[in-house]
Amino acid sequence: MVTRKEVAEKAGVSVSVVSRAMNNSGYVEAEKKKRILEVADKLGYYPHPVAEALQKRRTKQLLFFCKDLRNSFYIDMYQGMVEAARKRDYMMVFNGSMDFEKIRDAMIDGIIMPNEVVTQHYLDTVGRNYRLPVIAASYGNPARFSRAVPRVEIDMEKVMELAVRELRANGHKRLALAMPYPFRTMDVRRLAFCSLMEEVYGNRIKDYYIGIHREELPEDPRILAFQEDEDRESGMYLPEEDFFGKGELAAQLFAERKIDATAVVAFNDEFALGMCKRFHALGIQVPRDISLIGIDGSSARKYRDPCLTSVGLFPEKQGARCVDTLLDMLEGKKVKYVSGSPIKLIKGDSVRKLE
Amino acid sequence: MVTRKEVAEKAGVSVSVVSRAMNNSGYVEAEKKKRILEVADKLGYYPHPVAEALQKRRTKQLLFFCKDLRNSFYIDMYQGMVEAARKRDYMMVFNGSMDFEKIRDAMIDGIIMPNEVVTQHYLDTVGRNYRLPVIAASYGNPARFSRAVPRVEIDMEKVMELAVRELRANGHKRLALAMPYPFRTMDVRRLAFCSLMEEVYGNRIKDYYIGIHREELPEDPRILAFQEDEDRESGMYLPEEDFFGKGELAAQLFAERKIDATAVVAFNDEFALGMCKRFHALGIQVPRDISLIGIDGSSARKYRDPCLTSVGLFPEKQGARCVDTLLDMLEGKKVKYVSGSPIKLIKGDSVRKLE
DNA sequence: CTGAAAGCGCTAACAG
DNA sequence: CTGTTAGCGCTTTCAG
């Protein structure tokens, strides 16, 4: 392996001059600099990133701590991070194994958490005595962080408002909400939906809520909504959920319970697509018999027809903002404790205009 | 930050004893070891991964160099890698930005390449004078590596054979192949298909090949089959392709050209799903009017009904094997230059039994 | 402008 | 069994 020392010898200078030449820091005679760079190039020299990191106490790597790789929402988010990091000469590293302990073995300068639940878990365990800067992507879900963590937040209340407004604009009055969790779960979508529909439904709102309970799930090892009873009670859930499968189940429940809603807001696009499929199998046509609106704006919308109408959350933008905030922190800049990320309705063909 | 030195002082020993105690290497009095571990724990000490890496010349990180994140095939492959790496106490790092230059800034012990094309690109550029161990996932595509690189290979000829056999077993005689590339492209699927169908079609084989040419692609920036004319001529292509969109186009071409095949083998599942969608839009029913078989066994098969029949490639297994081979190399073991990865037909409902 | 020297936090001989 | 010592490859004062 060729080191700075070797370059220095061949160029007839000392290592420190080479260092300065390579980093454009401090003084070095123009003539010499040129020669050094030439020698380095000829030798195929390239600085050793680990040594550099040790000395500078900067690895130039950021971790996106996310296990839920099969969820394209997070993949999109990661793409946004990669791009933002690249612009500031950082590398975005992805860790697919959800193992908090191992986080301390990672050579990183900071961590981005995918949601409130994971953030809280982290802060309550390893994060207690590991004080690397942390940023959380968040969605307005109730969570109590034991330490101040800047969040880049998507305003889910507004998302729900957009969805409901779109349905109402198309003449829908009786709307249902389909979720992968029981009613009692403190999910911001459910809370927002309830507050928006309260004046219409009053206390009959539960009749228009389709939730998947653990007991109802088929015996599929992938479908594991809750790991511990404790988690279930606290309304927490862990990732790697089969939203599509749960969506199918939700459509089934919707049909069985003969809910008289004309439109459904689904937890997310994956969930909505699952509903679509099952509706189709049950002979219920979207949007003729039932209108459907998803949340995410994911590219998976394309798989089914009619194309799903959805509230786009632009996870790439959220991801990019997470990175920028984190890097600002590392540079010692003051950062906002909460910053927002844009949303927008993406029209498809799954909402019918009622006369 | 708490270091080994600090722990040593509090425990009244020297740093080397602490080192030995923590790594279970060399001798250290049982009593002392216990005390040291206690002190370390109380201080919340955790070894500095960068310093360790510098000294041991082992970062315990492996890179999966893959930009095509939206392709679930590679995501599955990555999952397999993560698991295999975890078992051997390694961390699998994912780099989503296709920038060969930046690879040298990554703190890694080895690299896994997603396919032959990327491997070759790498070897011809940065890989020239950066000799980190490399493993390539491969598919029997023609490629000339300028350096010996162990490959974990999926036998695409056998894959094609399985697909064709399944269709024939269901009574299909006239089979077509649908690909995202022109006929001249040296893709192993096309070559295998040609050799399998030669005796049936002779030189009419081109009539049963549906290929997407660059000129036929709609003006979608994402749809960029070839970056350079040079690449196109050499039959190379770069990732991030919209296989779904091209599949739609292929179905269109199939219908327009009134090909009299009763079944189609599609490039991959994504491509097949695109075909499904367009066929549906054109009023051509799968499998009633046309049978369809995909390649991959991807989870996206679930999105559409009928469920796609596909040849499963089990990318997780391929990924896991890549990692194991790479780690064996790092441990100085002798590794096979080419190793295989299993395949299997996954039955769905997209192939009709002909009378 | 340059080079010697002192580390970054950790490991691994090697005497004691 | 233990401590001293010499690095891993790089950066950064700080005298010259």
XYZ file of C-alpha atoms (C1' of nucleotides) in Angstrom:
742
model
C 0.000 0.000 0.000
C 1.300 3.423 -0.931
C 1.267 6.030 1.843
C 1.967 9.707 2.213
C 5.402 8.836 3.524
C 6.305 7.123 0.288
C 5.060 10.038 -1.767
C 7.102 12.364 0.414
C 10.281 10.373 -0.147
C 9.897 10.151 -3.914
C 9.151 13.863 -4.086
C 12.006 14.750 -1.786
C 9.896 16.519 0.826
C 8.428 15.708 4.212
C 5.055 14.139 4.884
C 3.597 17.335 6.228
C 4.250 19.127 2.965
C 2.548 16.339 1.100
C -0.371 16.613 3.478
C -0.695 20.315 2.872
C -0.369 19.872 -0.848
C -3.109 17.311 -0.980
C -5.521 19.185 1.244
C -4.767 22.663 -0.117
C -4.223 23.730 3.461
C -1.352 25.876 4.657
C 1.508 27.053 2.529
C 3.380 25.059 -0.010
C 5.544 26.282 -2.867
C 3.554 26.147 -6.093
C 6.320 24.353 -7.942
C 6.665 21.738 -5.227
C 2.946 21.237 -4.962
C 2.752 20.415 -8.607
C 5.567 17.919 -8.333
C 4.031 16.281 -5.274
C 0.680 15.888 -6.980
C 2.401 14.355 -9.974
C 4.315 11.882 -7.879
C 1.176 10.967 -5.964
C -0.652 10.395 -9.183
C 2.097 8.295 -10.691
C 2.300 6.141 -7.593
C -1.451 5.701 -7.634
C -1.601 7.168 -4.166
C -4.932 7.673 -2.486
C -5.389 8.824 1.114
C -6.382 6.181 3.601
C -9.918 7.037 4.702
C -9.660 5.301 8.055
C -6.500 7.106 9.092
C -7.971 10.368 7.967
C -11.124 9.680 9.923
C -9.220 8.851 13.071
C -7.240 12.031 12.959
C -10.018 14.373 11.913
C -12.602 12.649 14.016
C -14.888 12.759 11.028
C -15.782 9.684 9.035
C -17.753 11.561 6.402
C -20.356 8.873 6.624
C -23.933 9.113 7.829
C -26.121 6.216 8.763
C -29.711 5.738 7.771
C -30.893 3.299 10.340
C -33.726 1.502 8.703
C -34.541 -2.126 8.489
C -37.725 -1.885 6.523
C -36.058 -2.241 3.162
C -38.994 -3.772 1.415
C -40.941 -0.599 1.975
C -40.346 1.576 -1.037
C -41.190 4.665 0.973
C -37.930 4.312 2.857
C -36.022 3.447 -0.270
C -37.165 6.698 -1.806
C -36.219 8.500 1.352
C -32.780 6.964 1.173
C -32.385 8.087 -2.420
C -33.008 11.650 -1.338
C -30.431 11.293 1.410
C -27.826 9.878 -0.928
C -28.176 12.830 -3.228
C -28.108 15.441 -0.467
C -25.118 13.798 1.180
C -23.227 13.579 -2.089
C -23.641 17.306 -2.595
C -21.888 17.957 0.671
C -19.239 15.362 0.117
C -20.671 12.861 2.522
C -21.485 9.237 2.045
C -24.798 7.802 3.031
C -24.650 4.411 4.538
C -27.609 2.149 4.921
C -27.860 -0.446 7.603
C -30.430 -3.114 7.001
C -29.977 -5.018 10.237
C -32.042 -3.606 13.029
C -29.546 -4.084 15.776
C -29.094 -1.098 18.012
C -26.035 -2.557 19.700
C -24.124 -2.757 16.472
C -24.678 0.900 15.806
C -21.660 1.730 17.920
C -19.453 -0.316 15.645
C -20.392 1.778 12.672
C -17.924 4.391 11.535
C -20.292 7.286 11.227
C -20.741 10.908 12.225
C -24.458 10.850 12.760
C -27.650 8.888 12.500
C -30.962 9.384 10.772
C -33.916 7.518 12.168
C -36.830 6.543 9.947
C -39.686 7.330 12.307
C -40.676 8.168 15.843
C -40.940 4.609 17.068
C -37.434 3.612 16.107
C -36.065 6.883 17.424
C -37.651 6.351 20.778
C -36.450 2.766 21.006
C -32.963 3.932 20.204
C -32.953 6.770 22.688
C -34.202 4.470 25.411
C -31.519 1.886 24.806
C -28.160 2.436 23.149
C -28.767 6.136 22.669
C -28.621 6.609 26.426
C -24.873 6.583 26.490
C -23.989 7.108 22.880
C -24.305 10.698 21.947
C -23.846 10.808 18.222
C -26.105 13.434 16.629
C -29.488 12.061 15.667
C -32.189 13.298 13.341
C -35.618 11.739 13.103
C -37.983 11.597 10.208
C -41.351 12.037 11.824
C -45.033 12.125 11.120
C -46.628 13.787 14.069
C -47.167 10.534 15.900
C -47.217 10.740 19.662
C -43.776 9.922 21.055
C -41.747 11.048 24.011
C -38.078 11.398 23.300
C -35.796 11.286 26.307
C -33.491 13.756 24.596
C -34.042 16.609 22.201
C -33.812 15.264 18.668
C -34.413 17.477 15.642
C -37.211 16.173 13.477
C -38.080 16.574 9.842
C -41.776 16.201 9.947
C -44.483 15.433 7.482
C -47.686 16.995 8.682
C -49.998 14.009 8.692
C -52.932 16.033 9.854
C -52.664 18.106 6.741
C -52.223 14.942 4.701
C -55.456 13.559 6.057
C -57.113 16.895 5.445
C -56.027 16.820 1.786
C -57.377 13.307 1.381
C -60.692 14.111 2.977
C -61.024 17.360 1.061
C -60.429 15.567 -2.236
C -63.090 13.005 -1.465
C -65.557 15.630 -0.351
C -64.847 17.713 -3.433
C -65.964 14.686 -5.413
C -69.212 14.501 -3.551
C -68.324 11.844 -0.992
C -69.907 12.291 2.404
C -69.534 8.976 4.155
C -65.818 8.231 4.342
C -64.094 5.322 5.990
C -60.545 4.973 7.252
C -58.668 1.703 6.777
C -55.682 1.074 9.002
C -53.369 -1.794 9.906
C -53.887 -1.173 13.603
C -56.741 -1.415 16.062
C -58.747 1.692 16.796
C -57.089 2.286 20.139
C -53.652 2.701 18.562
C -52.517 6.284 18.815
C -51.782 6.879 15.177
C -51.872 10.428 13.907
C -53.884 9.431 10.843
C -56.618 8.031 12.989
C -56.612 11.012 15.304
C -56.745 13.429 12.389
C -59.492 11.484 10.652
C -61.563 11.414 13.817
C -61.290 15.107 14.369
C -62.171 15.827 10.756
C -65.175 13.512 10.691
C -66.431 14.055 14.191
C -69.117 16.529 13.212
C -70.497 14.056 10.677
C -70.256 10.829 12.630
C -70.262 11.842 16.271
C -69.655 8.721 18.291
C -70.524 6.416 15.404
C -67.051 7.017 14.043
C -65.869 3.533 14.950
C -68.353 2.167 12.432
C -66.285 3.783 9.729
C -62.946 2.581 10.947
C -61.474 -0.623 9.574
C -58.572 -1.777 11.701
C -56.552 -4.928 11.624
C -56.156 -6.621 14.969
C -53.388 -9.022 15.601
C -55.791 -11.905 16.100
C -57.213 -11.418 12.653
C -53.911 -11.832 10.913
C -53.364 -15.039 8.997
C -50.551 -17.293 10.124
C -47.918 -15.715 7.988
C -44.579 -15.267 9.661
C -44.027 -12.052 7.764
C -47.174 -10.611 9.169
C -46.157 -9.653 12.606
C -47.699 -6.420 13.563
C -46.532 -6.386 17.131
C -43.590 -8.065 18.726
C -44.513 -7.782 22.346
C -47.768 -7.417 24.166
C -46.233 -4.474 25.862
C -45.630 -2.833 22.520
C -49.121 -3.586 21.438
C -50.608 -1.959 24.462
C -48.510 1.135 24.068
C -49.635 1.406 20.483
C -46.177 0.812 19.170
C -45.343 -1.340 16.284
C -42.238 -2.526 14.604
C -41.402 -2.267 10.927
C -41.309 -4.968 8.270
C -45.042 -5.080 8.130
C -46.900 -6.635 5.273
C -49.090 -3.657 4.524
C -50.279 -5.156 1.271
C -51.528 -8.306 2.977
C -53.227 -6.281 5.652
C -54.862 -4.160 3.010
C -56.373 -7.261 1.473
C -57.718 -8.222 4.850
C -59.130 -4.751 5.347
C -61.058 -4.948 2.088
C -62.472 -8.239 3.244
C -63.559 -6.741 6.535
C -65.044 -3.750 4.767
C -67.193 -6.033 2.630
C -68.187 -8.320 5.467
C -69.182 -5.494 7.702
C -71.209 -3.940 4.883
C -69.953 -0.495 5.715
C -71.999 2.069 3.809
C -69.135 4.452 3.075
C -68.664 5.523 -0.552
C -64.949 6.151 -0.163
C -62.025 4.886 1.846
C -58.841 6.572 2.953
C -56.148 3.912 3.250
C -53.193 3.905 5.634
C -50.724 4.010 2.761
C -50.431 3.096 -0.901
C -49.251 -0.425 -0.266
C -52.257 -0.940 1.960
C -54.536 0.618 -0.634
C -53.167 -1.648 -3.348
C -53.885 -4.661 -1.183
C -57.433 -3.401 -0.755
C -57.748 -2.887 -4.491
C -56.761 -6.427 -5.190
C -59.174 -7.940 -2.719
C -62.000 -5.634 -3.770
C -61.436 -6.795 -7.294
C -61.548 -10.429 -6.211
C -64.803 -9.759 -4.355
C -66.332 -8.195 -7.431
C -66.266 -4.738 -5.945
C -65.024 -2.295 -8.516
C -62.821 0.681 -7.800
C -63.869 3.423 -8.292
C -67.334 2.454 -9.565
C -68.467 0.843 -6.320
C -66.008 2.355 -3.936
C -63.528 5.198 -4.157
C -60.087 4.787 -2.700
C -57.337 7.177 -1.785
C -53.874 6.218 -0.617
C -51.082 7.989 1.179
C -47.455 8.102 -0.035
C -47.532 8.692 -3.762
C -45.391 5.591 -4.176
C -44.268 4.259 -7.515
C -46.021 0.962 -6.752
C -49.238 2.770 -7.643
C -48.492 1.915 -11.250
C -48.890 -1.818 -10.773
C -52.653 -1.797 -10.581
C -55.294 -0.134 -12.621
C -57.116 2.094 -12.034
C -54.132 4.148 -10.984
C -54.393 5.051 -7.346
C -55.113 8.597 -6.237
C -52.800 9.370 -3.365
C -51.439 12.110 -1.170
C -47.776 12.341 -2.139
C -45.341 12.680 0.726
C -42.136 13.014 -1.301
C -39.926 10.971 0.949
C -36.839 11.938 -1.109
C -37.331 15.510 0.016
C -37.799 14.509 3.596
C -34.661 12.393 3.418
C -32.654 15.173 1.830
C -33.759 17.561 4.523
C -32.774 15.116 7.230
C -29.281 14.983 5.803
C -28.988 18.729 5.499
C -30.125 19.227 9.043
C -27.734 16.617 10.337
C -24.789 18.089 8.461
C -25.689 21.566 9.677
C -25.582 20.201 13.194
C -22.192 18.655 12.609
C -20.923 21.955 11.323
C -22.049 23.529 14.543
C -24.832 25.538 12.963
C -27.981 26.093 14.871
C -30.767 23.925 13.507
C -34.504 24.033 13.825
C -35.932 21.544 16.237
C -38.793 20.785 13.891
C -38.810 21.352 10.171
C -41.465 20.484 7.659
C -41.544 18.555 4.421
C -43.938 19.251 1.533
C -46.990 17.193 0.556
C -49.278 17.250 -2.443
C -52.301 15.458 -3.819
C -51.485 13.177 -6.740
C -54.535 12.550 -8.847
C -55.232 9.076 -10.173
C -58.371 7.264 -11.245
C -59.442 5.650 -8.032
C -61.798 8.388 -6.885
C -65.160 8.636 -8.585
C -67.109 11.838 -8.920
C -70.511 11.330 -7.288
C -73.519 13.085 -8.766
C -15.124 10.679 24.957
C -14.024 7.810 27.143
C -10.998 5.836 25.934
C -9.108 2.730 26.913
C -6.547 4.891 28.646
C -9.156 6.265 30.981
C -10.475 2.832 31.782
C -6.910 1.706 32.490
C -6.335 4.539 34.922
C -9.551 3.996 36.857
C -8.862 0.283 37.050
C -5.257 0.801 38.031
C -3.736 -1.126 35.137
C -2.138 -0.328 31.801
C -3.935 0.086 28.526
C -2.637 -3.161 27.121
C -4.213 -5.117 29.944
C -7.486 -3.410 29.238
C -7.063 -4.245 25.579
C -6.498 -7.889 26.354
C -9.379 -7.993 28.753
C -11.780 -6.543 26.237
C -10.678 -8.724 23.345
C -10.210 -11.927 25.359
C -6.777 -12.152 23.826
C -3.605 -12.968 25.708
C -3.408 -13.453 29.440
C -5.033 -11.362 32.098
C -5.746 -12.246 35.694
C -9.355 -13.339 36.087
C -9.926 -11.034 39.044
C -8.490 -8.063 37.202
C -10.385 -8.805 34.061
C -13.629 -8.705 35.958
C -12.751 -5.374 37.533
C -11.715 -3.895 34.223
C -14.939 -4.939 32.555
C -16.884 -3.429 35.417
C -15.058 -0.141 35.203
C -15.511 -0.056 31.439
C -19.179 -0.683 31.848
C -19.597 1.960 34.523
C -17.794 4.524 32.424
C -19.942 3.606 29.452
C -16.815 2.839 27.520
C -17.087 1.466 24.011
C -14.139 0.833 21.705
C -13.609 3.331 18.955
C -14.316 1.507 15.689
C -12.144 3.790 13.572
C -9.058 3.390 15.740
C -9.577 -0.340 15.832
C -9.946 -0.444 12.088
C -6.782 1.536 11.527
C -4.737 -0.728 13.715
C -6.201 -4.049 12.601
C -6.470 -2.988 8.989
C -9.969 -4.380 9.029
C -13.034 -2.199 8.972
C -15.467 -5.080 9.362
C -17.575 -3.477 6.710
C -18.408 -4.721 3.236
C -19.827 -2.657 0.452
C -22.631 -3.651 -1.848
C -22.093 -1.363 -4.736
C -25.469 -0.986 -6.289
C -27.325 2.026 -7.465
C -30.436 0.355 -8.716
C -32.296 0.664 -5.468
C -35.723 0.716 -6.976
C -35.204 -2.781 -8.283
C -36.480 -5.123 -5.612
C -34.261 -7.878 -6.920
C -31.227 -6.075 -5.571
C -32.963 -5.179 -2.374
C -33.628 -8.842 -1.761
C -30.042 -9.599 -2.580
C -28.935 -7.012 -0.072
C -31.139 -8.565 2.593
C -29.367 -11.871 2.089
C -26.012 -10.138 2.386
C -26.983 -8.353 5.565
C -27.927 -11.608 7.212
C -24.831 -13.485 6.070
C -22.574 -10.630 7.126
C -24.224 -10.369 10.521
C -23.527 -14.032 11.190
C -19.839 -13.430 10.706
C -19.820 -10.196 12.642
C -19.563 -7.982 9.625
C -21.618 -5.021 8.622
C -23.064 -4.688 5.204
C -23.000 -1.244 3.783
C -25.008 -0.094 0.848
C -23.966 2.666 -1.445
C -26.682 4.094 -3.571
C -24.598 6.598 -5.489
C -23.024 5.114 -8.550
C -19.733 6.909 -8.272
C -16.714 4.728 -8.714
C -14.330 7.417 -7.589
C -15.938 7.694 -4.205
C -15.450 4.016 -3.585
C -11.954 4.672 -2.357
C -13.290 6.912 0.381
C -15.354 4.111 1.800
C -14.035 2.360 4.860
C -14.491 -1.169 3.717
C -12.687 -4.480 3.432
C -14.229 -5.638 0.187
C -16.767 -4.974 -2.504
C -19.658 -6.891 -3.970
C -20.754 -5.962 -7.456
C -24.350 -6.468 -8.557
C -23.701 -7.765 -12.053
C -21.172 -8.244 -14.802
C -21.610 -4.838 -16.374
C -20.874 -2.877 -13.240
C -17.998 -5.173 -12.380
C -16.397 -4.624 -15.725
C -16.873 -0.861 -15.558
C -15.265 -0.855 -12.142
C -12.316 -3.020 -13.121
C -11.657 -0.859 -16.138
C -11.641 2.365 -14.138
C -10.982 2.712 -10.428
C -10.401 -0.994 -9.953
C -7.225 -0.692 -12.001
C -5.255 0.673 -9.124
C -7.417 -0.152 -6.171
C -7.043 -3.753 -5.255
C -9.669 -4.371 -2.632
C -11.158 -7.863 -2.970
C -14.152 -7.948 -5.278
C -16.920 -10.461 -5.773
C -19.437 -10.263 -8.580
C -22.976 -11.492 -8.716
C -23.298 -12.775 -12.239
C -25.726 -14.262 -14.668
C -23.682 -15.830 -17.378
C -23.683 -12.704 -19.481
C -20.712 -12.204 -21.732
C -18.128 -9.993 -20.036
C -14.375 -9.795 -20.013
C -12.881 -8.945 -16.656
C -9.398 -7.492 -16.718
C -8.672 -9.278 -13.455
C -9.818 -12.539 -11.939
C -12.929 -11.850 -9.886
C -14.818 -14.667 -8.148
C -18.418 -14.824 -9.274
C -21.568 -16.162 -7.695
C -23.524 -17.076 -10.703
C -27.125 -17.777 -11.489
C -27.296 -20.138 -14.406
C -29.543 -18.204 -16.749
C -29.465 -20.888 -19.375
C -31.012 -23.254 -16.904
C -33.481 -20.558 -15.909
C -34.594 -20.196 -19.489
C -34.766 -23.940 -19.793
C -37.069 -24.144 -16.769
C -39.326 -21.470 -18.181
C -39.537 -23.101 -21.584
C -40.057 -26.528 -20.091
C -42.930 -25.279 -17.968
C -44.630 -23.736 -20.962
C -44.123 -26.816 -23.064
C -45.405 -29.029 -20.284
C -48.594 -26.991 -20.492
C -48.903 -27.639 -24.171
C -47.416 -24.423 -25.507
C -45.450 -24.808 -28.719
C -45.059 -21.290 -30.064
C -43.231 -19.287 -27.450
C -42.069 -15.688 -27.627
C -39.362 -13.890 -25.705
C -39.899 -10.313 -24.543
C -36.842 -8.271 -23.690
C -35.967 -4.663 -22.939
C -33.132 -4.747 -25.481
C -32.805 -5.106 -29.206
C -32.176 -8.530 -30.649
C -28.516 -7.871 -31.260
C -27.788 -7.335 -27.576
C -25.736 -10.185 -26.184
C -27.965 -11.139 -23.327
C -27.734 -14.641 -21.997
C -31.514 -14.987 -21.869
C -31.778 -14.294 -25.560
C -28.933 -16.608 -26.418
C -30.407 -19.403 -24.332
C -33.868 -18.889 -25.762
C -32.516 -18.974 -29.298
C -30.656 -22.179 -28.746
C -33.678 -23.802 -27.112
C -36.106 -22.748 -29.831
C -33.854 -23.081 -32.818
C -35.144 -26.454 -33.856
C -38.696 -25.131 -33.834
C -38.204 -21.730 -35.424
C -35.002 -22.025 -37.417
C -34.235 -18.582 -38.763
C -37.737 -17.283 -38.099
C -36.766 -16.851 -34.480
C -36.693 -13.076 -34.748
C -40.423 -13.149 -35.400
C -40.879 -14.392 -31.876
C -38.594 -11.896 -30.234
C -40.033 -8.673 -28.858
C -37.274 -6.225 -28.101
C -37.393 -2.610 -27.044
C -35.197 -0.316 -29.069
C -34.082 2.962 -27.742
C -35.994 4.841 -30.422
C -39.241 3.287 -29.323
C -38.992 4.525 -25.794
C -41.292 7.334 -24.771
C -39.696 10.586 -23.682
C -39.373 9.687 -20.070
C -36.115 10.716 -18.455
C -36.178 7.613 -16.298
C -36.292 5.433 -19.335
C -32.758 5.483 -20.479
C -31.723 2.123 -21.713
C -28.314 3.112 -22.921
C -26.144 5.993 -21.918
C -23.706 6.004 -24.755
C -23.889 4.802 -28.271
C -20.718 2.973 -27.569
C -22.418 1.096 -24.771
C -25.317 0.333 -26.961
C -23.133 -1.140 -29.632
C -21.257 -3.276 -27.171
C -24.543 -4.562 -25.840
C -24.002 -2.978 -22.477
C -26.599 -1.221 -20.494
C -26.695 0.684 -17.285
C -29.038 0.134 -14.359
C -32.012 2.176 -13.180
C -34.130 0.965 -15.999
C -37.884 1.230 -16.001
C -38.543 -2.413 -16.709
C -42.226 -2.030 -15.950
C -42.661 0.708 -18.510
C -40.764 -1.255 -21.085
C -42.923 -4.258 -20.373
C -45.989 -2.204 -21.188
C -44.415 -1.225 -24.440
C -43.528 -4.821 -25.197
C -47.135 -5.909 -24.754
C -48.152 -3.168 -27.143
C -45.636 -4.336 -29.718
C -46.731 -7.921 -29.260
C -50.311 -7.000 -30.024
C -49.448 -4.716 -32.934
C -47.234 -7.268 -34.554
C -49.910 -9.912 -34.147
C -47.401 -12.501 -33.042
C -49.040 -15.918 -33.028
C -47.282 -17.218 -29.929
C -49.456 -18.663 -27.190
C -47.004 -17.868 -24.438
C -44.357 -15.293 -23.604
C -41.238 -15.525 -21.499
C -40.555 -12.077 -20.069
C -37.172 -10.599 -19.210
C -38.068 -10.354 -15.539
C -41.071 -10.056 -13.263
C -41.207 -6.299 -13.375
C -41.233 -6.464 -17.144
C -43.879 -9.180 -17.041
C -46.080 -7.103 -14.762
C -45.839 -4.204 -17.169
C -46.911 -6.531 -19.960
C -49.789 -7.798 -17.854
C -51.064 -4.315 -17.302
C -50.936 -3.343 -20.959
C -52.424 -6.638 -22.086
C -55.262 -6.007 -19.713
C -55.777 -2.531 -21.114
C -55.812 -3.959 -24.628
C -58.440 -6.491 -23.689
C -56.031 -9.384 -23.916
C -56.515 -11.644 -20.944
C -53.736 -13.445 -19.143
C -53.722 -16.446 -19.138
C -56.841 -16.988 -21.245
C -55.500 -15.336 -24.393
C -51.822 -15.424 -23.657
C -49.706 -17.206 -21.091
C -46.913 -15.350 -19.376
C -43.934 -16.405 -17.364
C -41.559 -14.088 -15.559
C -38.074 -14.412 -14.154
C -37.106 -13.458 -10.570
C -39.814 -14.698 -8.275
C -40.106 -11.174 -6.923
C -42.581 -10.143 -4.278
C -44.069 -7.596 -6.685
C -45.806 -10.553 -8.321
C -48.508 -10.140 -5.726
C -49.673 -6.780 -6.996
C -51.491 -8.105 -10.013
C -53.896 -10.929 -10.524
C -53.565 -13.483 -11.896
C -50.458 -14.138 -9.863
C -47.465 -14.403 -12.102
C -45.722 -17.717 -12.695
C -42.010 -17.093 -12.490
C -38.625 -18.732 -12.257
C -37.397 -17.842 -8.790
C -33.793 -16.754 -8.561
C -33.584 -16.299 -4.798
C -31.406 -13.243 -4.793
C -31.066 -13.418 -0.983
C -29.194 -16.675 -1.410
C -27.010 -15.265 -4.098
C -26.256 -12.261 -1.916
C -25.480 -14.415 1.087
C -23.116 -16.515 -0.951
C -21.349 -13.416 -2.250
C -20.697 -12.346 1.306
C -19.490 -15.742 2.397
C -17.136 -15.952 -0.528
C -15.789 -12.486 0.109
C -15.221 -13.152 3.793
C -13.518 -16.443 2.986
C -11.207 -14.527 0.710
C -10.439 -12.023 3.434
C -9.641 -14.872 5.787
C -7.163 -16.124 3.253
C -9.133 -19.233 2.391
C -9.082 -20.503 -1.108
C -12.343 -19.710 -2.873
C -13.974 -21.064 -5.957
C -13.722 -18.828 -8.950
C -17.313 -19.529 -9.926
C -20.005 -20.752 -7.589
C -23.643 -21.341 -8.313
C -26.874 -20.147 -6.772
C -30.122 -22.155 -6.774
C -33.184 -21.533 -8.933
C -36.693 -22.942 -8.882
C -39.964 -22.582 -10.734
C -42.605 -20.735 -8.746
C -46.057 -21.605 -9.956
C -48.657 -18.911 -10.312
C -51.770 -18.542 -12.410
C -50.415 -16.861 -15.487
C -49.805 -20.006 -17.523
C -52.792 -21.732 -19.036
C -52.931 -25.426 -19.772
C -53.619 -25.857 -23.480
C -55.733 -28.798 -24.589
C 7.448 28.164 3.337
C 9.177 23.539 5.612
C 9.958 19.558 8.703
C 10.087 17.564 13.217
C 7.136 16.008 16.609
C 3.114 14.971 19.015
C -0.781 12.797 18.814
C -6.006 10.403 17.113
C -7.428 5.394 19.981
C -6.087 1.059 19.607
C -3.127 -3.435 19.027
C 0.723 -6.479 19.395
C 5.248 -7.850 20.124
C 8.546 -8.218 23.654
C 11.006 -7.823 27.709
C 10.259 -8.153 32.480
C 0.586 -12.403 33.754
C 1.872 -7.099 33.025
C 3.646 -2.748 31.225
C 6.537 -0.536 27.910
C 7.127 0.498 23.293
C 6.439 1.035 18.638
C 3.506 1.679 15.338
C -1.409 1.885 11.903
C -1.632 6.578 8.178
C -2.776 10.997 8.647
C -3.099 16.073 10.492
C -1.550 19.935 12.789
C 0.830 22.925 15.700
C 5.160 25.126 16.166
C 9.785 26.250 15.986
C 13.080 26.989 12.307
